[in-house]
Amino acid sequence: MHYIDGAEFGWRNGTAKWPAYYADSLGAVENVGPGCPTGVSFSFGTKFSADYQRALYILDWTFGRIDTLHLEPNGATYRASRETFLSGKPLPLTDIAAGPDGSLYFTTGGRGLVSALYRVDYVGNESTKPVQSLALNDAQKLQIKLQASSDVNTLWNALSSPDRTLRYTARIGLEKLPLKQWLPKYNAENKPQTLITSTLAFARMKGEQKLATKKLLGIDYAKLSVNQKIEYLRACSLVWIRLGCSDSDKLAWIKKLSNHYPSYDKNLDSELSRAMIYLDSPLAVTKTITLMQSAADEKKKSPKRFSKAMIPMPKTF
């Protein structure tokens, strides 16, 4: 069983869906696009070849297809490659399960349609011997340890992990503890990645606005990687949303961030535009419109290269 405590994927209505790069979101193992998901099942116990015994089967009612996700370890979690296992028109899929006889069964129906039960068997020469579960790697073992831990030092050390899932798990662990237990470590911390991750927890636990602002303003933004800058801006936005931002603080933030916008990185500029507009930067609209026009001009010159504008319209907080 693989699960992550407090998992958040940013599912919101309409355009409020979070970007996958938000630091307090885990991102998907695989994005399957539009559809109507129904049944989901692994096929352990089937008399299939090894790859298909380990696969995860996902049903789509609308488009009438069963996709297989072939999972492989990716740090403390997994990534997937996807293929269409079978499809039909119409094939309104409703549920799926591995049977005790080694076959895979699925049903169709719903919304007044005639229901049916189907069986899938493997015919071929590959071995159908039961497969063994994959052994856990070191990152996965640490993730399990972090989920069970209430030790501040153990959790704190993982906040700067290069593995996004471990950072996420450690942050959730901190949020389960009273803020006063780890406030001294937050006060003393000066490592950028640890500060960024811990500030996400600090804001969500309604810590002191002045302290969070001081800590974030003290980070050398220019020395951060692009991914760290995106996480930094997410931490800033949570502080502003949950703890507030005074007019004097807004001026300090504008001074800190203005010269770094635009960066000409799509995701980073999306977050910078939201931040600068929220902060009422006098140059926010001019810079954003200029950047959007530049992207539109490039798209006209090379439509195959620029399939989308470089900068999406900024969303409100």
Short mmCIF file of C-alpha atoms in Angstrom, two decimals:
data_model
loop_
_atom_site.label_atom_id
_atom_site.label_comp_id
_atom_site.label_asym_id
_atom_site.label_seq_id
_atom_site.Cartn_x
_atom_site.Cartn_y
_atom_site.Cartn_z
CA MET A 1 0.00 0.00 0.00
CA HIS A 2 1.40 3.42 -0.99
CA TYR A 3 -0.25 6.51 0.37
CA ILE A 4 0.84 9.96 1.51
CA ASP A 5 -0.69 11.60 4.56
CA GLY A 6 -2.45 14.87 3.83
CA ALA A 7 -2.15 14.43 0.08
CA GLU A 8 -3.42 17.49 -1.82
CA PHE A 9 -3.71 17.69 -5.59
CA GLY A 10 -5.26 21.12 -5.89
CA TRP A 11 -8.62 19.93 -7.19
CA ARG A 12 -10.81 23.04 -7.31
CA ASN A 13 -13.67 24.17 -9.53
CA GLY A 14 -12.92 25.65 -12.93
CA THR A 15 -9.88 27.88 -13.23
CA ALA A 16 -9.26 27.64 -9.48
CA LYS A 17 -7.46 24.30 -10.05
CA TRP A 18 -3.98 24.61 -8.60
CA PRO A 19 -0.94 24.34 -10.86
CA ALA A 20 0.88 21.06 -10.37
CA TYR A 21 4.03 22.92 -9.33
CA TYR A 22 2.56 24.35 -6.11
CA ALA A 23 4.76 23.31 -3.20
CA ASP A 24 1.75 22.35 -1.08
CA SER A 25 0.41 20.11 -3.85
CA LEU A 26 1.83 16.73 -4.77
CA GLY A 27 1.16 16.75 -8.49
CA ALA A 28 -0.24 13.79 -10.40
CA VAL A 29 1.43 10.46 -11.04
CA GLU A 30 -0.10 10.73 -14.54
CA ASN A 31 -2.46 13.25 -16.10
CA VAL A 32 -5.05 11.46 -18.23
CA GLY A 33 -6.93 14.52 -19.48
CA PRO A 34 -10.71 14.96 -19.84
CA GLY A 35 -13.00 12.04 -19.11
CA CYS A 36 -15.28 10.44 -16.55
CA PRO A 37 -13.24 8.20 -14.23
CA THR A 38 -15.10 5.27 -12.69
CA GLY A 39 -13.52 1.98 -11.56
CA VAL A 40 -9.86 1.56 -10.65
CA SER A 41 -8.05 -1.68 -9.85
CA PHE A 42 -4.69 -3.38 -9.80
CA SER A 43 -4.60 -6.81 -11.42
CA PHE A 44 -2.54 -8.79 -8.94
CA GLY A 45 -3.79 -12.36 -9.01
CA THR A 46 -4.61 -12.40 -12.72
CA LYS A 47 -3.01 -14.89 -15.09
CA PHE A 48 -1.47 -12.10 -17.15
CA SER A 49 2.15 -11.48 -18.12
CA ALA A 50 4.26 -9.77 -15.45
CA ASP A 51 3.91 -6.16 -16.66
CA TYR A 52 0.14 -6.44 -16.79
CA GLN A 53 -0.11 -8.14 -13.40
CA ARG A 54 1.57 -5.10 -11.83
CA ALA A 55 -0.35 -2.50 -13.84
CA LEU A 56 -3.02 -0.18 -12.49
CA TYR A 57 -6.21 -0.25 -14.59
CA ILE A 58 -8.33 2.91 -14.80
CA LEU A 59 -11.75 3.18 -16.44
CA ASP A 60 -13.16 6.09 -18.44
CA TRP A 61 -16.95 6.01 -18.85
CA THR A 62 -17.20 8.90 -21.31
CA PHE A 63 -14.59 7.80 -23.84
CA GLY A 64 -15.13 4.07 -23.33
CA ARG A 65 -11.60 2.96 -22.60
CA ILE A 66 -9.51 1.11 -20.04
CA ASP A 67 -6.02 2.52 -19.64
CA THR A 68 -3.14 0.76 -17.95
CA LEU A 69 -0.66 2.69 -15.86
CA HIS A 70 2.72 0.99 -15.59
CA LEU A 71 4.21 2.36 -12.38
CA GLU A 72 7.89 2.74 -11.58
CA PRO A 73 9.56 4.21 -8.49
CA ASN A 74 10.28 7.93 -8.61
CA GLY A 75 12.03 8.86 -5.39
CA ALA A 76 9.59 8.41 -2.52
CA THR A 77 6.63 7.98 -4.85
CA TYR A 78 5.94 6.72 -8.39
CA ARG A 79 5.72 7.85 -11.99
CA ALA A 80 3.66 6.12 -14.67
CA SER A 81 3.61 5.36 -18.37
CA ARG A 82 0.12 4.98 -19.81
CA GLU A 83 -1.34 2.92 -22.64
CA THR A 84 -4.85 2.06 -23.79
CA PHE A 85 -5.61 -1.52 -22.75
CA LEU A 86 -8.96 -1.77 -24.58
CA SER A 87 -11.66 0.57 -25.84
CA GLY A 88 -15.02 0.55 -27.56
CA LYS A 89 -17.75 2.85 -28.86
CA PRO A 90 -19.94 2.73 -26.95
CA LEU A 91 -18.35 1.15 -23.91
CA PRO A 92 -19.72 2.93 -20.80
CA LEU A 93 -17.36 1.39 -18.25
CA THR A 94 -18.43 1.34 -14.60
CA ASP A 95 -16.19 -0.99 -12.56
CA ILE A 96 -13.30 -3.45 -12.76
CA ALA A 97 -11.83 -6.21 -10.58
CA ALA A 98 -9.42 -9.13 -10.73
CA GLY A 99 -11.25 -12.43 -10.32
CA PRO A 100 -10.13 -15.44 -8.25
CA ASP A 101 -9.94 -17.47 -11.46
CA GLY A 102 -7.13 -15.30 -12.88
CA SER A 103 -9.35 -13.31 -15.25
CA LEU A 104 -9.98 -9.56 -15.24
CA TYR A 105 -13.65 -8.54 -15.10
CA PHE A 106 -15.31 -5.25 -15.91
CA THR A 107 -18.88 -3.99 -16.10
CA THR A 108 -20.66 -1.43 -18.25
CA GLY A 109 -23.88 0.52 -17.87
CA GLY A 110 -25.16 3.55 -16.02
CA ARG A 111 -27.57 6.38 -16.88
CA GLY A 112 -30.28 4.03 -18.04
CA LEU A 113 -28.01 2.00 -20.32
CA VAL A 114 -28.08 -1.79 -20.48
CA SER A 115 -25.54 -3.28 -18.08
CA ALA A 116 -23.11 -6.01 -19.06
CA LEU A 117 -20.30 -8.04 -17.51
CA TYR A 118 -17.12 -8.78 -19.49
CA ARG A 119 -14.16 -11.08 -18.86
CA VAL A 120 -10.61 -10.52 -20.14
CA ASP A 121 -8.15 -13.42 -20.37
CA TYR A 122 -4.53 -13.50 -21.48
CA VAL A 123 -3.67 -15.66 -24.50
CA GLY A 124 0.04 -15.95 -25.23
CA ASN A 125 3.33 -17.60 -24.39
CA GLU A 126 4.70 -15.31 -21.66
CA SER A 127 4.89 -16.54 -18.08
CA THR A 128 1.80 -15.90 -15.97
CA LYS A 129 3.41 -16.89 -12.68
CA PRO A 130 2.45 -14.53 -9.83
CA VAL A 131 4.81 -11.58 -9.58
CA GLN A 132 6.49 -10.34 -6.44
CA SER A 133 5.92 -6.85 -5.13
CA LEU A 134 8.77 -4.43 -5.80
CA ALA A 135 11.07 -3.79 -2.85
CA LEU A 136 10.91 -0.34 -1.27
CA ASN A 137 13.79 2.00 -2.08
CA ASP A 138 15.51 4.17 0.56
CA ALA A 139 13.37 7.23 -0.18
CA GLN A 140 10.15 5.23 0.17
CA LYS A 141 11.34 3.77 3.48
CA LEU A 142 12.12 7.28 4.73
CA GLN A 143 8.71 8.51 3.61
CA ILE A 144 7.03 5.79 5.70
CA LYS A 145 9.24 6.71 8.66
CA LEU A 146 8.35 10.40 8.34
CA GLN A 147 4.64 9.66 8.22
CA ALA A 148 4.88 7.80 11.51
CA SER A 149 7.18 10.32 13.19
CA SER A 150 6.36 13.05 15.67
CA ASP A 151 10.02 13.91 16.29
CA VAL A 152 10.66 17.53 15.35
CA ASN A 153 14.32 16.97 14.45
CA THR A 154 13.53 14.06 12.13
CA LEU A 155 10.83 16.04 10.34
CA TRP A 156 12.88 19.23 10.22
CA ASN A 157 15.86 17.56 8.57
CA ALA A 158 13.63 16.36 5.72
CA LEU A 159 12.26 19.84 4.93
CA SER A 160 15.27 20.50 2.70
CA SER A 161 15.24 17.11 0.95
CA PRO A 162 15.72 17.26 -2.84
CA ASP A 163 12.74 14.87 -3.03
CA ARG A 164 9.49 16.85 -3.26
CA THR A 165 7.45 14.04 -1.69
CA LEU A 166 9.72 13.86 1.36
CA ARG A 167 9.55 17.63 1.84
CA TYR A 168 5.77 17.44 1.58
CA THR A 169 5.51 14.57 4.08
CA ALA A 170 7.78 16.34 6.56
CA ARG A 171 5.70 19.53 6.33
CA ILE A 172 2.47 17.62 6.95
CA GLY A 173 4.16 16.01 9.95
CA LEU A 174 4.98 19.44 11.37
CA GLU A 175 1.40 20.59 10.90
CA LYS A 176 0.23 17.72 13.11
CA LEU A 177 2.31 19.10 15.98
CA PRO A 178 1.61 22.19 18.08
CA LEU A 179 3.37 25.19 16.55
CA LYS A 180 5.15 25.93 19.83
CA GLN A 181 7.06 22.63 19.53
CA TRP A 182 8.92 23.73 16.41
CA LEU A 183 8.74 27.53 16.63
CA PRO A 184 12.29 27.78 18.13
CA LYS A 185 13.70 25.90 15.12
CA TYR A 186 11.79 28.17 12.74
CA ASN A 187 13.14 31.23 14.53
CA ALA A 188 16.72 29.98 14.23
CA GLU A 189 16.53 28.63 10.67
CA ASN A 190 18.40 30.34 7.82
CA LYS A 191 18.69 27.69 5.09
CA PRO A 192 16.50 28.81 2.16
CA GLN A 193 14.83 25.50 1.24
CA THR A 194 14.08 24.63 4.86
CA LEU A 195 12.67 28.12 5.45
CA ILE A 196 10.47 27.97 2.36
CA THR A 197 8.99 24.58 3.26
CA SER A 198 8.54 25.38 6.94
CA THR A 199 6.90 28.72 6.10
CA LEU A 200 4.20 26.83 4.21
CA ALA A 201 3.40 25.04 7.47
CA PHE A 202 3.83 28.21 9.53
CA ALA A 203 1.28 30.10 7.41
CA ARG A 204 -1.21 27.22 7.43
CA MET A 205 -0.98 27.08 11.23
CA LYS A 206 -1.61 30.83 11.56
CA GLY A 207 1.81 31.79 12.85
CA GLU A 208 2.90 35.37 13.43
CA GLN A 209 2.73 37.46 10.25
CA LYS A 210 5.71 39.68 11.11
CA LEU A 211 7.98 36.70 11.75
CA ALA A 212 7.03 34.92 8.52
CA THR A 213 7.52 38.13 6.53
CA LYS A 214 10.92 38.76 8.13
CA LYS A 215 12.07 35.22 7.37
CA LEU A 216 10.99 35.32 3.72
CA LEU A 217 12.35 38.81 3.08
CA GLY A 218 15.68 37.62 4.48
CA ILE A 219 16.11 34.96 1.79
CA ASP A 220 18.39 35.89 -1.12
CA TYR A 221 15.89 35.42 -3.96
CA ALA A 222 18.49 35.78 -6.71
CA LYS A 223 20.43 32.74 -5.48
CA LEU A 224 17.43 30.40 -5.59
CA SER A 225 16.88 27.90 -8.41
CA VAL A 226 13.83 28.39 -10.63
CA ASN A 227 11.92 25.67 -8.76
CA GLN A 228 12.87 27.20 -5.42
CA LYS A 229 11.71 30.62 -6.60
CA ILE A 230 8.34 29.15 -7.53
CA GLU A 231 8.06 27.50 -4.10
CA TYR A 232 9.21 30.74 -2.46
CA LEU A 233 6.43 32.69 -4.17
CA ARG A 234 3.89 30.08 -3.09
CA ALA A 235 5.07 30.47 0.50
CA CYS A 236 4.76 34.25 0.13
CA SER A 237 1.23 33.97 -1.23
CA LEU A 238 0.11 31.75 1.66
CA VAL A 239 1.51 34.24 4.15
CA TRP A 240 -0.34 37.08 2.40
CA ILE A 241 -3.58 35.12 2.13
CA ARG A 242 -3.66 33.63 5.62
CA LEU A 243 -1.67 36.08 7.74
CA GLY A 244 -2.04 39.35 5.87
CA CYS A 245 0.27 41.93 4.31
CA SER A 246 0.49 45.53 5.47
CA ASP A 247 1.01 48.46 3.10
CA SER A 248 4.58 48.89 4.32
CA ASP A 249 5.25 45.19 3.77
CA LYS A 250 3.88 45.47 0.24
CA LEU A 251 6.45 48.15 -0.53
CA ALA A 252 9.21 45.91 0.80
CA TRP A 253 8.01 43.01 -1.34
CA ILE A 254 7.77 45.17 -4.45
CA LYS A 255 11.34 46.37 -3.89
CA LYS A 256 12.52 42.77 -3.48
CA LEU A 257 10.71 41.20 -6.44
CA SER A 258 10.19 43.92 -9.04
CA ASN A 259 13.60 43.67 -10.72
CA HIS A 260 13.18 39.91 -11.12
CA TYR A 261 10.00 40.21 -13.19
CA PRO A 262 9.87 39.12 -15.93
CA SER A 263 12.11 36.08 -15.69
CA TYR A 264 11.00 34.56 -19.04
CA ASP A 265 10.21 31.26 -17.37
CA LYS A 266 6.53 30.46 -17.98
CA ASN A 267 5.61 29.11 -14.56
CA LEU A 268 7.76 31.53 -12.61
CA ASP A 269 6.40 34.54 -14.49
CA SER A 270 2.86 33.33 -13.91
CA GLU A 271 3.50 33.43 -10.15
CA LEU A 272 5.43 36.70 -10.30
CA SER A 273 2.59 38.37 -12.20
CA ARG A 274 0.07 37.27 -9.58
CA ALA A 275 2.34 38.48 -6.80
CA MET A 276 3.06 41.88 -8.35
CA ILE A 277 -0.61 42.51 -9.10
CA TYR A 278 -1.61 41.52 -5.56
CA LEU A 279 1.05 43.86 -4.18
CA ASP A 280 -0.26 46.74 -6.34
CA SER A 281 3.09 47.23 -7.99
CA PRO A 282 2.85 50.30 -10.27
CA LEU A 283 4.62 48.40 -13.06
CA ALA A 284 2.74 45.10 -12.70
CA VAL A 285 0.15 45.64 -15.42
CA THR A 286 2.60 47.24 -17.87
CA LYS A 287 5.16 44.46 -17.48
CA THR A 288 2.55 41.71 -17.71
CA ILE A 289 0.83 43.11 -20.80
CA THR A 290 4.18 43.71 -22.50
CA LEU A 291 5.22 40.14 -21.80
CA MET A 292 1.92 38.76 -23.10
CA GLN A 293 2.16 40.85 -26.25
CA SER A 294 5.72 39.68 -26.80
CA ALA A 295 4.62 36.06 -26.49
CA ALA A 296 1.73 36.67 -28.88
CA ASP A 297 4.09 38.24 -31.45
CA GLU A 298 6.45 35.28 -31.23
CA LYS A 299 3.53 32.92 -31.66
CA LYS A 300 2.57 34.65 -34.92
CA LYS A 301 6.14 34.34 -36.21
CA SER A 302 6.49 30.68 -35.25
CA PRO A 303 3.08 29.09 -34.53
CA LYS A 304 4.50 25.57 -34.24
CA ARG A 305 6.97 26.60 -31.58
CA PHE A 306 4.61 28.76 -29.55
CA SER A 307 1.41 26.79 -29.20
CA LYS A 308 0.36 28.86 -26.18
CA ALA A 309 1.03 32.34 -24.94
CA MET A 310 4.05 32.45 -22.66
CA ILE A 311 2.12 33.96 -19.77
CA PRO A 312 -1.39 32.91 -18.75
CA MET A 313 -3.70 35.60 -17.42
CA PRO A 314 -2.98 36.01 -13.71
CA LYS A 315 -5.54 34.63 -11.31
CA THR A 316 -6.71 36.42 -8.20
CA PHE A 317 -5.72 35.13 -4.77
#
